[in-house]
């Protein structure tokens, strides 16, 4: 039994509220459920470090899993000392990280390095990837798979907010596995051809949403406030 949680983006208070509603305590879930994060744990919200501490603790204690999101991947590259553009919300996390010790930063770097691009759960009936994943990429590895899992299928064009426009892979999906993902915020989480995006834009003032699986029930909590404006640098 799983609870698949959408993009948290540093919204620690909302994450705590959602986990409480789902029934998670300091020692896990009384029914043995596992929280599964779709990535983008960090950036833009008020406490990326707090979210990382909470999620890393849950993973270490054996009752959570996570895939890597594009924001997590960029933070990992920054932690490795690579030349990345510190913008699009990364600056909020970098500011927090600079106040932490070297040991914690190494721990975060190692944690992010180990996150997979996709998870196959429930004997392959449930696939988790940050930006979604078409069936021909399920269980596969490689540069093309990682790019799709982290970024989706961009057209090369941008919208009025300056954000990439992506092809809607879900409308053509006919795979047997349910695919649950995040990356692109939606006003509501709905099923489209056995896929669901659970990013409901908490960092923009929306909601933080979880899909309870196999029940296919949605649980969400409202944002305390809008922390970021879409399209901001």
PDB file of C-alpha atoms in Angstrom:
ATOM      1  CA  UNK A   1       0.000   0.000   0.000  1.00  0.00           C
ATOM      2  CA  UNK A   2       1.404   3.339  -1.075  1.00  0.00           C
ATOM      3  CA  UNK A   3       0.742   7.040  -0.707  1.00  0.00           C
ATOM      4  CA  UNK A   4       2.175   8.845  -3.742  1.00  0.00           C
ATOM      5  CA  UNK A   5       2.915  12.471  -2.871  1.00  0.00           C
ATOM      6  CA  UNK A   6       3.237  15.314  -5.367  1.00  0.00           C
ATOM      7  CA  UNK A   7       5.994  17.923  -5.729  1.00  0.00           C
ATOM      8  CA  UNK A   8       6.732  19.323  -2.260  1.00  0.00           C
ATOM      9  CA  UNK A   9       9.119  22.131  -3.311  1.00  0.00           C
ATOM     10  CA  UNK A  10      10.275  22.973   0.193  1.00  0.00           C
ATOM     11  CA  UNK A  11       6.764  23.333   1.669  1.00  0.00           C
ATOM     12  CA  UNK A  12       7.511  21.705   5.014  1.00  0.00           C
ATOM     13  CA  UNK A  13       4.388  22.752   6.912  1.00  0.00           C
ATOM     14  CA  UNK A  14       2.123  21.422   4.197  1.00  0.00           C
ATOM     15  CA  UNK A  15       4.105  18.170   4.026  1.00  0.00           C
ATOM     16  CA  UNK A  16       3.710  17.708   7.769  1.00  0.00           C
ATOM     17  CA  UNK A  17      -0.027  18.357   7.536  1.00  0.00           C
ATOM     18  CA  UNK A  18      -0.437  15.900   4.664  1.00  0.00           C
ATOM     19  CA  UNK A  19       1.549  13.164   6.399  1.00  0.00           C
ATOM     20  CA  UNK A  20      -0.582  13.665   9.510  1.00  0.00           C
ATOM     21  CA  UNK A  21      -3.770  13.314   7.456  1.00  0.00           C
ATOM     22  CA  UNK A  22      -2.405  10.171   5.839  1.00  0.00           C
ATOM     23  CA  UNK A  23      -1.659   8.696   9.265  1.00  0.00           C
ATOM     24  CA  UNK A  24       2.157   8.766   9.343  1.00  0.00           C
ATOM     25  CA  UNK A  25       3.936   9.135  12.665  1.00  0.00           C
ATOM     26  CA  UNK A  26       7.543   9.163  13.806  1.00  0.00           C
ATOM     27  CA  UNK A  27       7.720   5.388  13.433  1.00  0.00           C
ATOM     28  CA  UNK A  28       5.947   5.109  10.116  1.00  0.00           C
ATOM     29  CA  UNK A  29       2.376   4.190   9.310  1.00  0.00           C
ATOM     30  CA  UNK A  30       0.330   1.901  11.588  1.00  0.00           C
ATOM     31  CA  UNK A  31      -0.893  -0.044   8.541  1.00  0.00           C
ATOM     32  CA  UNK A  32       2.598  -0.433   7.085  1.00  0.00           C
ATOM     33  CA  UNK A  33       1.979   1.954   4.193  1.00  0.00           C
ATOM     34  CA  UNK A  34       4.871   3.497   2.259  1.00  0.00           C
ATOM     35  CA  UNK A  35       5.060   7.149   1.230  1.00  0.00           C
ATOM     36  CA  UNK A  36       6.368   7.617  -2.319  1.00  0.00           C
ATOM     37  CA  UNK A  37       7.578  11.033  -3.451  1.00  0.00           C
ATOM     38  CA  UNK A  38       7.478  11.993  -7.126  1.00  0.00           C
ATOM     39  CA  UNK A  39      10.527  14.267  -6.800  1.00  0.00           C
ATOM     40  CA  UNK A  40      11.154  18.006  -6.674  1.00  0.00           C
ATOM     41  CA  UNK A  41      11.479  17.955  -2.920  1.00  0.00           C
ATOM     42  CA  UNK A  42      13.367  21.249  -2.992  1.00  0.00           C
ATOM     43  CA  UNK A  43      13.403  24.862  -4.259  1.00  0.00           C
ATOM     44  CA  UNK A  44      10.991  27.788  -4.122  1.00  0.00           C
ATOM     45  CA  UNK A  45       9.338  26.952  -0.794  1.00  0.00           C
ATOM     46  CA  UNK A  46      10.414  28.178   2.641  1.00  0.00           C
ATOM     47  CA  UNK A  47      12.202  25.088   3.995  1.00  0.00           C
ATOM     48  CA  UNK A  48      13.865  22.780   1.494  1.00  0.00           C
ATOM     49  CA  UNK A  49      16.336  21.693   4.170  1.00  0.00           C
ATOM     50  CA  UNK A  50      13.462  20.787   6.489  1.00  0.00           C
ATOM     51  CA  UNK A  51      11.779  18.762   3.759  1.00  0.00           C
ATOM     52  CA  UNK A  52      15.031  16.968   2.986  1.00  0.00           C
ATOM     53  CA  UNK A  53      15.556  16.106   6.651  1.00  0.00           C
ATOM     54  CA  UNK A  54      12.019  14.726   6.930  1.00  0.00           C
ATOM     55  CA  UNK A  55      12.124  12.704   3.727  1.00  0.00           C
ATOM     56  CA  UNK A  56      15.657  11.379   4.235  1.00  0.00           C
ATOM     57  CA  UNK A  57      14.678  10.246   7.731  1.00  0.00           C
ATOM     58  CA  UNK A  58      11.581   8.481   6.391  1.00  0.00           C
ATOM     59  CA  UNK A  59      13.620   6.748   3.677  1.00  0.00           C
ATOM     60  CA  UNK A  60      16.322   5.745   6.171  1.00  0.00           C
ATOM     61  CA  UNK A  61      13.648   4.298   8.459  1.00  0.00           C
ATOM     62  CA  UNK A  62      12.200   2.231   5.621  1.00  0.00           C
ATOM     63  CA  UNK A  63       8.754   3.747   5.131  1.00  0.00           C
ATOM     64  CA  UNK A  64       9.338   6.093   2.214  1.00  0.00           C
ATOM     65  CA  UNK A  65      10.703   6.027  -1.318  1.00  0.00           C
ATOM     66  CA  UNK A  66      11.406   8.778  -3.802  1.00  0.00           C
ATOM     67  CA  UNK A  67      12.348   9.307  -7.414  1.00  0.00           C
ATOM     68  CA  UNK A  68      14.573  12.186  -8.475  1.00  0.00           C
ATOM     69  CA  UNK A  69      13.056  15.364  -9.897  1.00  0.00           C
ATOM     70  CA  UNK A  70      14.750  17.924 -12.099  1.00  0.00           C
ATOM     71  CA  UNK A  71      15.133  20.362  -9.186  1.00  0.00           C
ATOM     72  CA  UNK A  72      16.670  17.635  -7.017  1.00  0.00           C
ATOM     73  CA  UNK A  73      19.044  16.739  -9.841  1.00  0.00           C
ATOM     74  CA  UNK A  74      20.160  20.355 -10.247  1.00  0.00           C
ATOM     75  CA  UNK A  75      20.776  20.690  -6.510  1.00  0.00           C
ATOM     76  CA  UNK A  76      22.878  17.512  -6.600  1.00  0.00           C
ATOM     77  CA  UNK A  77      24.981  18.957  -9.411  1.00  0.00           C
ATOM     78  CA  UNK A  78      25.484  22.154  -7.407  1.00  0.00           C
ATOM     79  CA  UNK A  79      26.530  20.108  -4.378  1.00  0.00           C
ATOM     80  CA  UNK A  80      29.098  18.355  -6.569  1.00  0.00           C
ATOM     81  CA  UNK A  81      30.559  21.758  -7.430  1.00  0.00           C
ATOM     82  CA  UNK A  82      29.413  21.773 -11.022  1.00  0.00           C
ATOM     83  CA  UNK A  83      28.631  24.958 -12.902  1.00  0.00           C
ATOM     84  CA  UNK A  84      24.850  25.318 -12.723  1.00  0.00           C
ATOM     85  CA  UNK A  85      22.702  28.415 -13.068  1.00  0.00           C
ATOM     86  CA  UNK A  86      21.434  29.269  -9.606  1.00  0.00           C
ATOM     87  CA  UNK A  87      17.927  30.391 -10.523  1.00  0.00           C
ATOM     88  CA  UNK A  88      14.354  29.141 -10.968  1.00  0.00           C
ATOM     89  CA  UNK A  89      14.150  28.637  -7.201  1.00  0.00           C
ATOM     90  CA  UNK A  90      17.471  26.900  -6.650  1.00  0.00           C
ATOM     91  CA  UNK A  91      18.736  30.095  -5.018  1.00  0.00           C
ATOM     92  CA  UNK A  92      16.363  29.542  -2.091  1.00  0.00           C
ATOM     93  CA  UNK A  93      17.790  26.080  -1.421  1.00  0.00           C
ATOM     94  CA  UNK A  94      21.401  27.179  -1.933  1.00  0.00           C
ATOM     95  CA  UNK A  95      20.870  29.924   0.641  1.00  0.00           C
ATOM     96  CA  UNK A  96      19.641  27.336   3.133  1.00  0.00           C
ATOM     97  CA  UNK A  97      22.402  24.881   2.297  1.00  0.00           C
ATOM     98  CA  UNK A  98      25.134  27.463   2.881  1.00  0.00           C
ATOM     99  CA  UNK A  99      23.961  27.709   6.491  1.00  0.00           C
ATOM    100  CA  UNK A 100      24.373  23.943   6.972  1.00  0.00           C
ATOM    101  CA  UNK A 101      27.544  22.032   7.789  1.00  0.00           C
ATOM    102  CA  UNK A 102      29.633  20.076   5.288  1.00  0.00           C
ATOM    103  CA  UNK A 103      28.439  16.771   6.750  1.00  0.00           C
ATOM    104  CA  UNK A 104      24.792  17.518   6.079  1.00  0.00           C
ATOM    105  CA  UNK A 105      25.539  18.742   2.570  1.00  0.00           C
ATOM    106  CA  UNK A 106      27.425  15.514   1.818  1.00  0.00           C
ATOM    107  CA  UNK A 107      24.513  13.502   3.211  1.00  0.00           C
ATOM    108  CA  UNK A 108      22.073  15.337   0.947  1.00  0.00           C
ATOM    109  CA  UNK A 109      24.370  14.952  -2.059  1.00  0.00           C
ATOM    110  CA  UNK A 110      24.692  11.213  -1.501  1.00  0.00           C
ATOM    111  CA  UNK A 111      20.946  10.836  -0.935  1.00  0.00           C
ATOM    112  CA  UNK A 112      20.077  12.670  -4.145  1.00  0.00           C
ATOM    113  CA  UNK A 113      22.703  10.750  -6.116  1.00  0.00           C
ATOM    114  CA  UNK A 114      21.016   7.481  -5.161  1.00  0.00           C
ATOM    115  CA  UNK A 115      17.471   8.440  -6.143  1.00  0.00           C
ATOM    116  CA  UNK A 116      16.253   6.480  -9.192  1.00  0.00           C
ATOM    117  CA  UNK A 117      14.596   8.017 -12.239  1.00  0.00           C
ATOM    118  CA  UNK A 118      11.675   5.605 -11.960  1.00  0.00           C
ATOM    119  CA  UNK A 119      10.139   3.133  -9.555  1.00  0.00           C
ATOM    120  CA  UNK A 120       8.143   0.050 -10.496  1.00  0.00           C
ATOM    121  CA  UNK A 121       5.861  -1.012  -7.642  1.00  0.00           C
ATOM    122  CA  UNK A 122       3.111  -3.559  -7.014  1.00  0.00           C
ATOM    123  CA  UNK A 123       4.683  -6.112  -9.354  1.00  0.00           C
ATOM    124  CA  UNK A 124       4.905  -3.577 -12.158  1.00  0.00           C
ATOM    125  CA  UNK A 125       1.307  -2.367 -11.893  1.00  0.00           C
ATOM    126  CA  UNK A 126       2.405   1.087 -10.652  1.00  0.00           C
ATOM    127  CA  UNK A 127       5.197   3.213 -12.156  1.00  0.00           C
ATOM    128  CA  UNK A 128       6.458   6.440 -10.594  1.00  0.00           C
ATOM    129  CA  UNK A 129       8.562   8.979 -12.520  1.00  0.00           C
ATOM    130  CA  UNK A 130       8.862  12.698 -11.896  1.00  0.00           C
ATOM    131  CA  UNK A 131       7.601  13.938 -15.274  1.00  0.00           C
ATOM    132  CA  UNK A 132       5.842  10.723 -16.290  1.00  0.00           C
ATOM    133  CA  UNK A 133       7.045   7.923 -18.536  1.00  0.00           C
ATOM    134  CA  UNK A 134       5.632   6.257 -21.669  1.00  0.00           C
ATOM    135  CA  UNK A 135       5.363   2.482 -21.617  1.00  0.00           C
ATOM    136  CA  UNK A 136       8.340   1.832 -23.899  1.00  0.00           C
ATOM    137  CA  UNK A 137      10.605   3.413 -21.250  1.00  0.00           C
ATOM    138  CA  UNK A 138       9.281   1.379 -18.307  1.00  0.00           C
ATOM    139  CA  UNK A 139      12.104  -0.540 -16.662  1.00  0.00           C
ATOM    140  CA  UNK A 140      14.668   0.909 -19.073  1.00  0.00           C
ATOM    141  CA  UNK A 141      17.738   3.039 -18.394  1.00  0.00           C
ATOM    142  CA  UNK A 142      19.764   5.493 -20.440  1.00  0.00           C
ATOM    143  CA  UNK A 143      20.054   9.168 -21.297  1.00  0.00           C
ATOM    144  CA  UNK A 144      16.740   9.353 -23.160  1.00  0.00           C
ATOM    145  CA  UNK A 145      14.870   7.647 -20.325  1.00  0.00           C
ATOM    146  CA  UNK A 146      16.406   9.940 -17.696  1.00  0.00           C
ATOM    147  CA  UNK A 147      15.681  13.048 -19.738  1.00  0.00           C
ATOM    148  CA  UNK A 148      12.017  12.109 -20.156  1.00  0.00           C
ATOM    149  CA  UNK A 149      11.632  11.081 -16.524  1.00  0.00           C
ATOM    150  CA  UNK A 150      13.031  14.406 -15.293  1.00  0.00           C
ATOM    151  CA  UNK A 151      11.766  16.868 -17.886  1.00  0.00           C
ATOM    152  CA  UNK A 152       9.006  15.237 -19.905  1.00  0.00           C
ATOM    153  CA  UNK A 153       8.832  15.819 -23.659  1.00  0.00           C
ATOM    154  CA  UNK A 154       9.444  19.556 -24.308  1.00  0.00           C
ATOM    155  CA  UNK A 155       8.502  21.033 -27.667  1.00  0.00           C
ATOM    156  CA  UNK A 156      11.207  23.703 -27.530  1.00  0.00           C
ATOM    157  CA  UNK A 157       8.590  26.442 -27.160  1.00  0.00           C
ATOM    158  CA  UNK A 158       7.644  28.400 -24.033  1.00  0.00           C
ATOM    159  CA  UNK A 159       4.329  29.679 -22.678  1.00  0.00           C
ATOM    160  CA  UNK A 160       3.396  33.218 -21.584  1.00  0.00           C
ATOM    161  CA  UNK A 161       5.177  32.662 -18.259  1.00  0.00           C
ATOM    162  CA  UNK A 162       8.385  31.663 -20.008  1.00  0.00           C
ATOM    163  CA  UNK A 163       7.975  28.014 -19.016  1.00  0.00           C
ATOM    164  CA  UNK A 164       8.649  25.128 -21.423  1.00  0.00           C
ATOM    165  CA  UNK A 165       5.677  23.741 -23.325  1.00  0.00           C
ATOM    166  CA  UNK A 166       5.617  19.941 -23.199  1.00  0.00           C
ATOM    167  CA  UNK A 167       3.847  17.395 -25.366  1.00  0.00           C
ATOM    168  CA  UNK A 168       0.972  15.718 -23.563  1.00  0.00           C
ATOM    169  CA  UNK A 169       2.265  12.143 -23.556  1.00  0.00           C
ATOM    170  CA  UNK A 170      -0.535  11.040 -21.207  1.00  0.00           C
ATOM    171  CA  UNK A 171      -3.315  11.527 -23.779  1.00  0.00           C
ATOM    172  CA  UNK A 172      -1.724   8.836 -25.959  1.00  0.00           C
ATOM    173  CA  UNK A 173      -0.810   6.470 -23.111  1.00  0.00           C
ATOM    174  CA  UNK A 174      -2.242   2.978 -23.408  1.00  0.00           C
ATOM    175  CA  UNK A 175       0.049   1.081 -21.045  1.00  0.00           C
ATOM    176  CA  UNK A 176      -1.061  -1.514 -18.514  1.00  0.00           C
ATOM    177  CA  UNK A 177       0.797   0.045 -15.572  1.00  0.00           C
ATOM    178  CA  UNK A 178      -0.656   3.070 -13.812  1.00  0.00           C
ATOM    179  CA  UNK A 179       1.824   5.949 -14.090  1.00  0.00           C
ATOM    180  CA  UNK A 180       1.815   8.581 -11.340  1.00  0.00           C
ATOM    181  CA  UNK A 181       3.969  11.660 -11.763  1.00  0.00           C
ATOM    182  CA  UNK A 182       4.364  15.386 -11.043  1.00  0.00           C
ATOM    183  CA  UNK A 183       6.515  18.141 -12.581  1.00  0.00           C
ATOM    184  CA  UNK A 184       3.775  20.221 -14.252  1.00  0.00           C
ATOM    185  CA  UNK A 185       1.241  21.681 -11.809  1.00  0.00           C
ATOM    186  CA  UNK A 186      -2.441  21.017 -12.441  1.00  0.00           C
ATOM    187  CA  UNK A 187      -5.426  22.578 -10.662  1.00  0.00           C
ATOM    188  CA  UNK A 188      -6.736  19.105  -9.824  1.00  0.00           C
ATOM    189  CA  UNK A 189      -5.331  15.587  -9.916  1.00  0.00           C
ATOM    190  CA  UNK A 190      -7.352  13.497 -12.366  1.00  0.00           C
ATOM    191  CA  UNK A 191      -6.887  10.223 -14.199  1.00  0.00           C
ATOM    192  CA  UNK A 192      -5.972  10.415 -17.882  1.00  0.00           C
ATOM    193  CA  UNK A 193      -5.584   7.019 -19.594  1.00  0.00           C
ATOM    194  CA  UNK A 194      -4.343   5.297 -16.422  1.00  0.00           C
ATOM    195  CA  UNK A 195      -1.938   8.157 -15.610  1.00  0.00           C
ATOM    196  CA  UNK A 196      -2.216  10.832 -12.950  1.00  0.00           C
ATOM    197  CA  UNK A 197      -0.253  14.008 -12.243  1.00  0.00           C
ATOM    198  CA  UNK A 198      -0.281  14.668  -8.489  1.00  0.00           C
ATOM    199  CA  UNK A 199       1.475  18.043  -8.667  1.00  0.00           C
ATOM    200  CA  UNK A 200      -1.310  20.424  -7.645  1.00  0.00           C
ATOM    201  CA  UNK A 201       0.941  23.447  -7.205  1.00  0.00           C
ATOM    202  CA  UNK A 202       1.345  23.753  -3.441  1.00  0.00           C
ATOM    203  CA  UNK A 203       4.295  26.149  -3.776  1.00  0.00           C
ATOM    204  CA  UNK A 204       2.128  28.465  -5.917  1.00  0.00           C
ATOM    205  CA  UNK A 205      -0.650  28.533  -3.342  1.00  0.00           C
ATOM    206  CA  UNK A 206      -2.464  25.406  -4.528  1.00  0.00           C
ATOM    207  CA  UNK A 207      -2.558  22.113  -2.663  1.00  0.00           C
ATOM    208  CA  UNK A 208      -0.220  19.269  -1.743  1.00  0.00           C
ATOM    209  CA  UNK A 209      -1.816  16.057  -2.941  1.00  0.00           C
ATOM    210  CA  UNK A 210      -1.314  12.346  -2.350  1.00  0.00           C
ATOM    211  CA  UNK A 211      -2.805   9.406  -4.214  1.00  0.00           C
ATOM    212  CA  UNK A 212      -3.569   6.455  -1.962  1.00  0.00           C
ATOM    213  CA  UNK A 213      -2.832   3.252  -3.879  1.00  0.00           C
ATOM    214  CA  UNK A 214      -4.352   0.747  -4.572  1.00  0.00           C
ATOM    215  CA  UNK A 215      -7.442   2.534  -3.231  1.00  0.00           C
ATOM    216  CA  UNK A 216      -7.045   5.302  -5.841  1.00  0.00           C
ATOM    217  CA  UNK A 217      -8.254   7.868  -3.326  1.00  0.00           C
ATOM    218  CA  UNK A 218      -6.934  11.436  -3.218  1.00  0.00           C
ATOM    219  CA  UNK A 219      -5.940  13.236  -0.035  1.00  0.00           C
ATOM    220  CA  UNK A 220      -4.766  16.849  -0.106  1.00  0.00           C
ATOM    221  CA  UNK A 221      -4.056  19.843   2.096  1.00  0.00           C
ATOM    222  CA  UNK A 222      -4.128  23.529   1.099  1.00  0.00           C
ATOM    223  CA  UNK A 223      -1.012  25.670   0.922  1.00  0.00           C
ATOM    224  CA  UNK A 224      -0.504  28.017   3.853  1.00  0.00           C
ATOM    225  CA  UNK A 225       0.278  30.717   1.281  1.00  0.00           C
ATOM    226  CA  UNK A 226       1.711  31.191  -2.187  1.00  0.00           C
ATOM    227  CA  UNK A 227       5.490  31.081  -1.851  1.00  0.00           C
ATOM    228  CA  UNK A 228       6.460  31.535  -5.505  1.00  0.00           C
ATOM    229  CA  UNK A 229       5.101  33.157  -8.635  1.00  0.00           C
ATOM    230  CA  UNK A 230       5.044  30.953 -11.718  1.00  0.00           C
ATOM    231  CA  UNK A 231       7.628  31.988 -14.266  1.00  0.00           C
ATOM    232  CA  UNK A 232       9.848  33.788 -11.728  1.00  0.00           C
ATOM    233  CA  UNK A 233      13.588  33.547 -12.298  1.00  0.00           C
TER     234      UNK A 233
END
